[in-house]
GROMACS .gro file of C-alpha atoms in nm:
model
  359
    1UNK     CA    1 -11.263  10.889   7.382
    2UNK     CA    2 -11.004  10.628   7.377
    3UNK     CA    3 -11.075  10.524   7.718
    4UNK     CA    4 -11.399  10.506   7.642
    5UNK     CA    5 -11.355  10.295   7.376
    6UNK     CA    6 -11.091  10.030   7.578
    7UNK     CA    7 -11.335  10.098   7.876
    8UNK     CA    8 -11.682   9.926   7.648
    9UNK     CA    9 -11.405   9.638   7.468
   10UNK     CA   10 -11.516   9.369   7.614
   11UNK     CA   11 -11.159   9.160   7.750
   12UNK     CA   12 -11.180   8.835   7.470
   13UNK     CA   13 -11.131   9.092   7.277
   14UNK     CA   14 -10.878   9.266   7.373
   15UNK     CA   15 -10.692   8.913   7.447
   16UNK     CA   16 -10.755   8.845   7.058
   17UNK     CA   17 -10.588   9.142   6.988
   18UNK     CA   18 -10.294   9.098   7.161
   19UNK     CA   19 -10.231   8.747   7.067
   20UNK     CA   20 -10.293   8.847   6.695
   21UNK     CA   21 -10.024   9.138   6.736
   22UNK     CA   22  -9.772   8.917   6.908
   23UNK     CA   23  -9.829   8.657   6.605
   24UNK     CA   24  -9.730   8.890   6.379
   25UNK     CA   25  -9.400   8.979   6.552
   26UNK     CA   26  -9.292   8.644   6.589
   27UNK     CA   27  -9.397   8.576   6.223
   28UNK     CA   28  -9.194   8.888   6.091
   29UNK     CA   29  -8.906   8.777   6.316
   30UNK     CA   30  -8.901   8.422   6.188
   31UNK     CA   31  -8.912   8.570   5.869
   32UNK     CA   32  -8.570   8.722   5.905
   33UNK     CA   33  -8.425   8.456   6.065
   34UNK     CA   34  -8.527   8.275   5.720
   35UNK     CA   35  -8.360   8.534   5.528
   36UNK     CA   36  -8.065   8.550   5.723
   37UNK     CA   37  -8.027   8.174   5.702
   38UNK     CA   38  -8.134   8.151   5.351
   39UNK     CA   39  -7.868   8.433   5.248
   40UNK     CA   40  -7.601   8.249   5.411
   41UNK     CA   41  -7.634   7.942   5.277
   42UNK     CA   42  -7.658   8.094   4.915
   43UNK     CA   43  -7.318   8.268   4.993
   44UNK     CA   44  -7.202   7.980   5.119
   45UNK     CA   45  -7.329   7.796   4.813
   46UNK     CA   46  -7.124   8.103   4.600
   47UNK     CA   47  -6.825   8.023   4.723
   48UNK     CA   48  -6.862   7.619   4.717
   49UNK     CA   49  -6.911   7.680   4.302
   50UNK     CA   50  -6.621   7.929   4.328
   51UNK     CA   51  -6.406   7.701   4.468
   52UNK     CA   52  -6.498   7.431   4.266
   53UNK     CA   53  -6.469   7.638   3.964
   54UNK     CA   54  -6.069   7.732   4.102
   55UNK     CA   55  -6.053   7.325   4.131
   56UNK     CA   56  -6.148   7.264   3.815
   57UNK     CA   57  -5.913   7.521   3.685
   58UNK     CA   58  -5.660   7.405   3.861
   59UNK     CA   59  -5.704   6.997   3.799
   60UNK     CA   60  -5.718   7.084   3.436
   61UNK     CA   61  -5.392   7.284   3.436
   62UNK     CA   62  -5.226   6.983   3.611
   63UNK     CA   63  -5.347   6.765   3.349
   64UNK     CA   64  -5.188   6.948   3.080
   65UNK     CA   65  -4.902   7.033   3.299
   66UNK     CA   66  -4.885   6.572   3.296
   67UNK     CA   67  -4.959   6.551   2.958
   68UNK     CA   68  -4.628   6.851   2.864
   69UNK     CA   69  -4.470   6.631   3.102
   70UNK     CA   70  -4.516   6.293   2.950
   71UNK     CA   71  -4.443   6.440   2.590
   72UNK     CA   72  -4.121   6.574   2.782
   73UNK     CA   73  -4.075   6.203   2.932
   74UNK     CA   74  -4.148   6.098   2.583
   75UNK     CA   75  -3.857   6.296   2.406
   76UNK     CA   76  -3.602   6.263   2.640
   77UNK     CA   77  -3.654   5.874   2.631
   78UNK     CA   78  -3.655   5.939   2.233
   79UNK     CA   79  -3.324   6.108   2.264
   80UNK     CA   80  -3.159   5.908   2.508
   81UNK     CA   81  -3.272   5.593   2.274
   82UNK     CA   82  -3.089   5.773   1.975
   83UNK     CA   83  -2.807   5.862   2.189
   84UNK     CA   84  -2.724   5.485   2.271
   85UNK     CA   85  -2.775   5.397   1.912
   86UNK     CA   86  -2.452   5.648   1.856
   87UNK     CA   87  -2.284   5.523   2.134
   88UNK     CA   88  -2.325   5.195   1.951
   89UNK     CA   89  -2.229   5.286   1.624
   90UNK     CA   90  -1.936   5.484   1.719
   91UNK     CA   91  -1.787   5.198   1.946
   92UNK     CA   92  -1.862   4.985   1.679
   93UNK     CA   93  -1.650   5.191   1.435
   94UNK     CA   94  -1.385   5.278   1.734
   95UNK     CA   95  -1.362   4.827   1.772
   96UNK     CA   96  -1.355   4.842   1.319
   97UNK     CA   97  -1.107   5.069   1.340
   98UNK     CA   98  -0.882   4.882   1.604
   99UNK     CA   99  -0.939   4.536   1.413
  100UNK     CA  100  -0.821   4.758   1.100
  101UNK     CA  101  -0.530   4.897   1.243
  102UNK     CA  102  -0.458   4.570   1.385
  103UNK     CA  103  -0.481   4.337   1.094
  104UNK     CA  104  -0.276   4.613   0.908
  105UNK     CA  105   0.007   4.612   1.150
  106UNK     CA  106  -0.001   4.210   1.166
  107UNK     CA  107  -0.041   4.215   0.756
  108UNK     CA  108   0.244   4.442   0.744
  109UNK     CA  109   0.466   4.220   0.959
  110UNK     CA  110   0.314   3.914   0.719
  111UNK     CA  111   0.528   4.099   0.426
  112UNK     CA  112   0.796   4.206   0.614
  113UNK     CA  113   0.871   3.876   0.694
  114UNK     CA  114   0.768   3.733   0.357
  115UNK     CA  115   1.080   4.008   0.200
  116UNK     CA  116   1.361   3.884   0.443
  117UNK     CA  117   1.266   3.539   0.350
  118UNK     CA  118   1.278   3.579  -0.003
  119UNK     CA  119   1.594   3.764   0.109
  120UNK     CA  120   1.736   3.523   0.285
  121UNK     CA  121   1.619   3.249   0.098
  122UNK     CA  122   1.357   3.148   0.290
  123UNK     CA  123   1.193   2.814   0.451
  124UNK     CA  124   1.275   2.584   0.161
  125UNK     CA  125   0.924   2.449   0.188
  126UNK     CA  126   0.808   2.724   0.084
  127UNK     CA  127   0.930   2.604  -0.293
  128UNK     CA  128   0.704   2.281  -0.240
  129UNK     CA  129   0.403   2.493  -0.371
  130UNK     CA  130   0.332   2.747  -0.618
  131UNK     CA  131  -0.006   2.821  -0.397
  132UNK     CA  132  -0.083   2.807  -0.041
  133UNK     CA  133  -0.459   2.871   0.057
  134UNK     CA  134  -0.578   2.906   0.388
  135UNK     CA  135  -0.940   2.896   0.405
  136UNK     CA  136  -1.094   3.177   0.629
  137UNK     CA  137  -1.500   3.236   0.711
  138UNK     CA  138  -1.640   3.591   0.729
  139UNK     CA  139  -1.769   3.467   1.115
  140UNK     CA  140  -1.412   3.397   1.258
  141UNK     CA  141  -1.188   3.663   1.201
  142UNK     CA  142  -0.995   3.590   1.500
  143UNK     CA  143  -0.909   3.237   1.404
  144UNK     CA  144  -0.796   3.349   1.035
  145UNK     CA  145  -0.538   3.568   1.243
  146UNK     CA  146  -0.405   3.290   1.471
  147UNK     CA  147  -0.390   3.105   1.118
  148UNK     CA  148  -0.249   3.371   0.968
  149UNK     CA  149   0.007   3.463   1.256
  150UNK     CA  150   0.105   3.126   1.293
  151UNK     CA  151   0.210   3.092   0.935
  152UNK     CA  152   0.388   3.422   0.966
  153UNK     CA  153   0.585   3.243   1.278
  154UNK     CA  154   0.687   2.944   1.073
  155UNK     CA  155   0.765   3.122   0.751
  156UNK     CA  156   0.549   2.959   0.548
  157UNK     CA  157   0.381   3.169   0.252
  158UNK     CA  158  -0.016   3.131   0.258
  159UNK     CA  159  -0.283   3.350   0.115
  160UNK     CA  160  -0.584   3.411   0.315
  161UNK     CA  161  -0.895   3.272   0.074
  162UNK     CA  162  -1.224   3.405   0.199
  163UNK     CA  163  -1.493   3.134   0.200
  164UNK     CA  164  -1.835   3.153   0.025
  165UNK     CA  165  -2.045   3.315   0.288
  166UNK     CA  166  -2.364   3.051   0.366
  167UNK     CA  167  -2.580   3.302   0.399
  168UNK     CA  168  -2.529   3.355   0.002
  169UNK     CA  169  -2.648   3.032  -0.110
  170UNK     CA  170  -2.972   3.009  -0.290
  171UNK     CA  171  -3.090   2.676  -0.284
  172UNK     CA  172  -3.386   2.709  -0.558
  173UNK     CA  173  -3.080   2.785  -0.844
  174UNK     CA  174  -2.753   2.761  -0.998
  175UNK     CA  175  -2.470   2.889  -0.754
  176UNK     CA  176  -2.142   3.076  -0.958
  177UNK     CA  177  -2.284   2.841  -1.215
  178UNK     CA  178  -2.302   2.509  -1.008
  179UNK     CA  179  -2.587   2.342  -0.982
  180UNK     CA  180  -2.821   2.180  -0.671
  181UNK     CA  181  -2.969   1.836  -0.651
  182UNK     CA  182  -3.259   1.922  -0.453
  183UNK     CA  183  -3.363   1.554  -0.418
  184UNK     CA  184  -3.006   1.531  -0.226
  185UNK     CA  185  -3.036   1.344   0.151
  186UNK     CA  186  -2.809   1.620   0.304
  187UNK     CA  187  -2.864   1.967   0.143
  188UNK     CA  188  -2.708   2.267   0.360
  189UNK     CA  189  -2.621   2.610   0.266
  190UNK     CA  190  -2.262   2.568   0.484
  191UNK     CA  191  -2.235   2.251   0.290
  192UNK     CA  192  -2.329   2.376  -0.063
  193UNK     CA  193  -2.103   2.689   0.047
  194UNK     CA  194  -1.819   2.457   0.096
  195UNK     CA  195  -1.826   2.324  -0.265
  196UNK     CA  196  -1.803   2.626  -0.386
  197UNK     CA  197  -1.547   2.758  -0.215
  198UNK     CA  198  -1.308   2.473  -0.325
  199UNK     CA  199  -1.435   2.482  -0.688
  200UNK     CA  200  -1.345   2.869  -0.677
  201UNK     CA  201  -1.003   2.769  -0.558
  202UNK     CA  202  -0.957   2.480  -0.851
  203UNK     CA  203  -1.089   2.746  -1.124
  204UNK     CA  204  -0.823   3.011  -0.960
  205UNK     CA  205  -0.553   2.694  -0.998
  206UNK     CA  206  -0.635   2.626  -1.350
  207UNK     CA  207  -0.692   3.049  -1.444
  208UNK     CA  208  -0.354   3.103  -1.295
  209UNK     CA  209  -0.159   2.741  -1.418
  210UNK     CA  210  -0.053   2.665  -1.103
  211UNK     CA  211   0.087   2.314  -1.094
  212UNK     CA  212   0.012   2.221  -0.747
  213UNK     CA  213  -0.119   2.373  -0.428
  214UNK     CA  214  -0.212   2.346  -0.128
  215UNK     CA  215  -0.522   2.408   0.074
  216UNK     CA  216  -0.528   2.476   0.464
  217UNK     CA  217  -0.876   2.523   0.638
  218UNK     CA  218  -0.790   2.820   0.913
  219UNK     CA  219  -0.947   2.538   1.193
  220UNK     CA  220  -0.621   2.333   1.163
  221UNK     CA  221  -0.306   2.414   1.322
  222UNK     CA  222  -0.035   2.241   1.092
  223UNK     CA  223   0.226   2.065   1.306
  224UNK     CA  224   0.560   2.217   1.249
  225UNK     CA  225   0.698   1.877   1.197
  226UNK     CA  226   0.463   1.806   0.912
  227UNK     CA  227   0.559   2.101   0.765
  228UNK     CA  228   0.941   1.998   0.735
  229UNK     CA  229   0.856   1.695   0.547
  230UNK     CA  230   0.646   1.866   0.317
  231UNK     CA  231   0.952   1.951   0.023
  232UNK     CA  232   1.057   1.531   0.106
  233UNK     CA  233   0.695   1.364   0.056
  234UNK     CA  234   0.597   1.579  -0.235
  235UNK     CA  235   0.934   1.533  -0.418
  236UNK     CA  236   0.900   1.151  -0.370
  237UNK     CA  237   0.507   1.140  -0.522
  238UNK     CA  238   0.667   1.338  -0.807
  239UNK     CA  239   0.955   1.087  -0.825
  240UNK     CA  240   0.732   0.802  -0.770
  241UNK     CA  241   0.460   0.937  -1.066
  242UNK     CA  242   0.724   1.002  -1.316
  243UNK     CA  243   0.880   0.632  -1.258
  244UNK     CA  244   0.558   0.484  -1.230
  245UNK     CA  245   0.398   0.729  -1.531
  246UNK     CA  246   0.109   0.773  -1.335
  247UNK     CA  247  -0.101   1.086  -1.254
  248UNK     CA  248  -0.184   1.203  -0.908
  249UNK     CA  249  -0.470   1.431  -0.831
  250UNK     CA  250  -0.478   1.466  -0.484
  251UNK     CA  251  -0.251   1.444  -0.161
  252UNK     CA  252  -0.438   1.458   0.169
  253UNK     CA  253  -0.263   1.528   0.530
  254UNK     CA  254  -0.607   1.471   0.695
  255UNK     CA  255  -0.830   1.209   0.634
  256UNK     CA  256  -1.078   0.941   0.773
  257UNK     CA  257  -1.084   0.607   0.604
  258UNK     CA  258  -1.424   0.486   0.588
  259UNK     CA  259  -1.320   0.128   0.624
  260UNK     CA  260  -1.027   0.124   0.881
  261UNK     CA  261  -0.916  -0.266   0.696
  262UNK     CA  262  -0.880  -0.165   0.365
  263UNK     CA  263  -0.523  -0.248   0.253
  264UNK     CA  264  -0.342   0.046   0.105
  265UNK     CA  265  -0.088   0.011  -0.188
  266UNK     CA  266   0.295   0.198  -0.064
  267UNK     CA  267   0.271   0.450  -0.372
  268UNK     CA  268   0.618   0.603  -0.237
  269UNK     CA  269   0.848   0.565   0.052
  270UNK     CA  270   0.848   0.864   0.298
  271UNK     CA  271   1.023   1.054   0.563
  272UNK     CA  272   1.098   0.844   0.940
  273UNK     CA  273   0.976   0.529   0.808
  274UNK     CA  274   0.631   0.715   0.671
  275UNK     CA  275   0.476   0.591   0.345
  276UNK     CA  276   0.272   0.762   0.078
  277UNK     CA  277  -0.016   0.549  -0.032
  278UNK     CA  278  -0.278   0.523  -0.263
  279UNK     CA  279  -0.565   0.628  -0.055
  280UNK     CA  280  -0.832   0.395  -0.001
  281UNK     CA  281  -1.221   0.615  -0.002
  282UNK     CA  282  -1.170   0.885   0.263
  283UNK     CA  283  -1.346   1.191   0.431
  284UNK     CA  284  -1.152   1.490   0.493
  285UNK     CA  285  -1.068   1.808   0.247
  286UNK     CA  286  -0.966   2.031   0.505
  287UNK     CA  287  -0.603   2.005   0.463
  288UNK     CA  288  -0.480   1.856   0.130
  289UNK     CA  289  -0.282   1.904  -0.172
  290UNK     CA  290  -0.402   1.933  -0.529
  291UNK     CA  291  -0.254   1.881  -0.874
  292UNK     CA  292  -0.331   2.095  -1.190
  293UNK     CA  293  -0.468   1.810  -1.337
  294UNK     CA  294  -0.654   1.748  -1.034
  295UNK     CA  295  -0.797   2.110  -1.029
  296UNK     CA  296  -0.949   2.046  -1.401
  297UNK     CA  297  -1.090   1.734  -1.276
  298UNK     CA  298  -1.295   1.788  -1.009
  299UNK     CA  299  -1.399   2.100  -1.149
  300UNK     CA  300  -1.515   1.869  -1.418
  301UNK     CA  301  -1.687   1.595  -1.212
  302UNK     CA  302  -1.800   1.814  -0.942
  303UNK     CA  303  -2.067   2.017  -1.099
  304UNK     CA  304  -2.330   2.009  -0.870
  305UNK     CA  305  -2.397   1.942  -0.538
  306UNK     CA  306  -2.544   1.607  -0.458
  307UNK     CA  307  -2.427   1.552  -0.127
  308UNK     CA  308  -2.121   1.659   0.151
  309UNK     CA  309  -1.790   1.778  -0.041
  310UNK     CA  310  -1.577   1.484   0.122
  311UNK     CA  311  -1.857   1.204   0.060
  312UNK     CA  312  -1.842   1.289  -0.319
  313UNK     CA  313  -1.505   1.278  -0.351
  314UNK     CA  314  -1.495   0.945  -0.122
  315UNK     CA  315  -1.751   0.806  -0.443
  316UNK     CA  316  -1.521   0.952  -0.727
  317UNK     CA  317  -1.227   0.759  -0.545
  318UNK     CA  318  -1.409   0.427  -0.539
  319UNK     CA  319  -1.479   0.465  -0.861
  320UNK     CA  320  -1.141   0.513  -0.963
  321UNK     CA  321  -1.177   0.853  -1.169
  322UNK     CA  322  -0.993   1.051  -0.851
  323UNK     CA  323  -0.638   0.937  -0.783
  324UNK     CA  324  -0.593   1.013  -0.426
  325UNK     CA  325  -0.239   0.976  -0.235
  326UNK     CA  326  -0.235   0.955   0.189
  327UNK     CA  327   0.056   1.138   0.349
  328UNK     CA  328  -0.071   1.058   0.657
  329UNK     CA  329   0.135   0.854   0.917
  330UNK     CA  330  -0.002   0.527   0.751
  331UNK     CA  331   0.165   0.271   0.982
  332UNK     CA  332  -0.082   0.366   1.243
  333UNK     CA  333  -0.387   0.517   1.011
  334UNK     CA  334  -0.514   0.702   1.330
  335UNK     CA  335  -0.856   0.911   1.223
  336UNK     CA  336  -0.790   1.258   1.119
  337UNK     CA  337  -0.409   1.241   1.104
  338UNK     CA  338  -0.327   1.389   1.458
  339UNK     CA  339   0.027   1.348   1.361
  340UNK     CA  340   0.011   1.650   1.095
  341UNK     CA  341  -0.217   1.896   1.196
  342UNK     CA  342  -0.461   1.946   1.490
  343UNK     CA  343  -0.821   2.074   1.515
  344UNK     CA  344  -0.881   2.365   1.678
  345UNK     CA  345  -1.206   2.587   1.553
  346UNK     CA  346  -1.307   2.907   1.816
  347UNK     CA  347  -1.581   2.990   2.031
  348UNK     CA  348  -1.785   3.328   1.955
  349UNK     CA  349  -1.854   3.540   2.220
  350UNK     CA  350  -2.130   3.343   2.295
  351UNK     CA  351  -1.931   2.995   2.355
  352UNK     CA  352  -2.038   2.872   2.037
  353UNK     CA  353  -1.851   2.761   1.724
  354UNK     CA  354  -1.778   3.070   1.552
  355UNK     CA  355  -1.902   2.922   1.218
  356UNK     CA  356  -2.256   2.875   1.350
  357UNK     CA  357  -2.121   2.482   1.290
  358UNK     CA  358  -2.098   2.176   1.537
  359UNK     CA  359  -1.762   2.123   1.595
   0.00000   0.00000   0.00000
């Protein structure tokens, strides 16, 4: 029957047939290709959001694995910071400590010294004075200990007075109960503090009746010579004021005249052909000696700051109300006396003047 049936078909048909059935096959074939294709490329999509997923993962555990590390960076920086700040402190202490023990040991051989003089006798110019001052500033310690150790050296007797620190001075009121003329040309705190360091050291002289005294700024190195004519100048002012019956209130060893042709009056002869005289208006209290009267004086006249220490004493000179004496070498009247002391102020560590001070 079949046969029969391909045998009447007529052969478009059968053509038709074929190409239909072959159509199919190629369809359904193409059709798994597609799947094929299509199922690798979602697995291979799967494991692209996999591993982006493990990248993620992993870039966000390095971040915090940064971020422990910075705070680690952080602290040890922190602690390292702290750790130089001990390291500071404790050589700080460790260089206190060695300045301590030093000054000690060098204070101790002060005294020693000091107790075989007074054993011994002594320097006799150490009788000259009741008082010796040396001046010293807070910001050069190691210049107070050359002054210090060179007194020690000579055997003379001083006492280390700490200045008024600078820093201290308030200029908009009374200072230890001196006042400030703020409408002053010159007003400085070094130069207020330098008032009142002297005015502490004429109350001290009148508290303590001291007769005379004298005061050494720790910048000076006193020649040894001067130092030898001390007990033979001072005994001829006293001669000289009790046959004369005058009052002196000051001596100075260093001085600048401020008019180098001013004739000075011979008050008293002196040592090696030196003369005392009466002192024409001079700058200069860095190395000078003061009577009790003189002490209660100034401290009387010099109540306020209205200009440089040595400038106001210069105008109570001219004015005749301070009776000053020059022990200088006055046959030459070189500036600054050169002949009885000589200047010598320290660097800091930095090369400057230790007192923060042109010098």
């Amino acid at each position: 029957m079949t046969q029969i049936q391909s045998r009447i078909k007529p052969p478009w048909v059968q053509s038709s047939f074929q190409g239909v059935v072959r159509k199919r096959s190629y369809l359904r074939s193409r059709v798994n290709v597609d799947l094929v294709v299509c199922g690798s490329l979602a697995a291979i999509l799967f494991l692209m959001v996999v591993e982006l997923l493990r990248l993620q993962g992993n870039t966000t555990r390095l971040s915090l694995q940064l971020k422990d590390m910075g705070m680690v960076e952080s602290i040890v920086a922190d602690s390292l910071s702290e750790l130089q700040k001990q390291s500071r402190e404790i050589q700080d202490e460790l260089t206190g400590h060695g300045q301590s023990i030093q000054e000690l040991k060098s204070r101790t051989s002060r005294q020693d010294k000091k107790r075989n003089r007074k054993r011994s006798g002594g320097p006799w110019y150490n009788s000259v004075f009741e008082k010796v001052y040396v001046v010293t500033f807070d910001e050069c310690i190691q210049q107070e200990q050359r002054a210090l150790d060179f007194s020690s050296d000579v055997g003379l007797d001083v006492d280390p007075f700490r200045a008024f620190p600078a820093d201290d001075v308030k200029l908009g009121e009374p200072n230890l109960g001196m006042g400030i003329d703020l409408q002053a040309d010159c007003i400085s705190r070094h130069e207020v503090a330098a008032h009142l360091t002297h005015r502490q050291i004429w109350h001290e002289m009148l508290e303590d009746n001291y007769t005379k005294a004298l005061i050494i700024s720790d910048d000076l190195i006193v020649k040894e010579s001067t130092l030898e004519i001390l007990s033979e100048v001072m005994g001829d002012v006293e001669e000289q004021a009790s046959t004369r019956d005058e009052d002196w209130h000051m001596v100075t060893f260093r001085r600048r005249k401020l008019d180098q042709n001013i004739h000075e009056e011979v008050f008293a002869g002196g040592p090696d052909g030196r003369f005392v005289t009466k002192a024409s208006p001079s700058l200069g209290v860095s190395f000078y000696a003061l009577s009790n009267k003189g002490a209660a004086l100034l401290l009387s006249l010099v109540d306020s700051y209205r200009q440089p220490l040595d400038m106001q004493l210069a105008m109570l000179q001219e004015s005749g109300k301070l009776k000053v004496l020059s022990a200088c070498d006055n046959n030459r009247s070189v500036p600054d006396c050169p002949e009885n002391a000589q200047f010598r102020r320290m660097k800091s560590q930095y090369g400057q003047d230790c007192r923060g001070q042109p010098s």
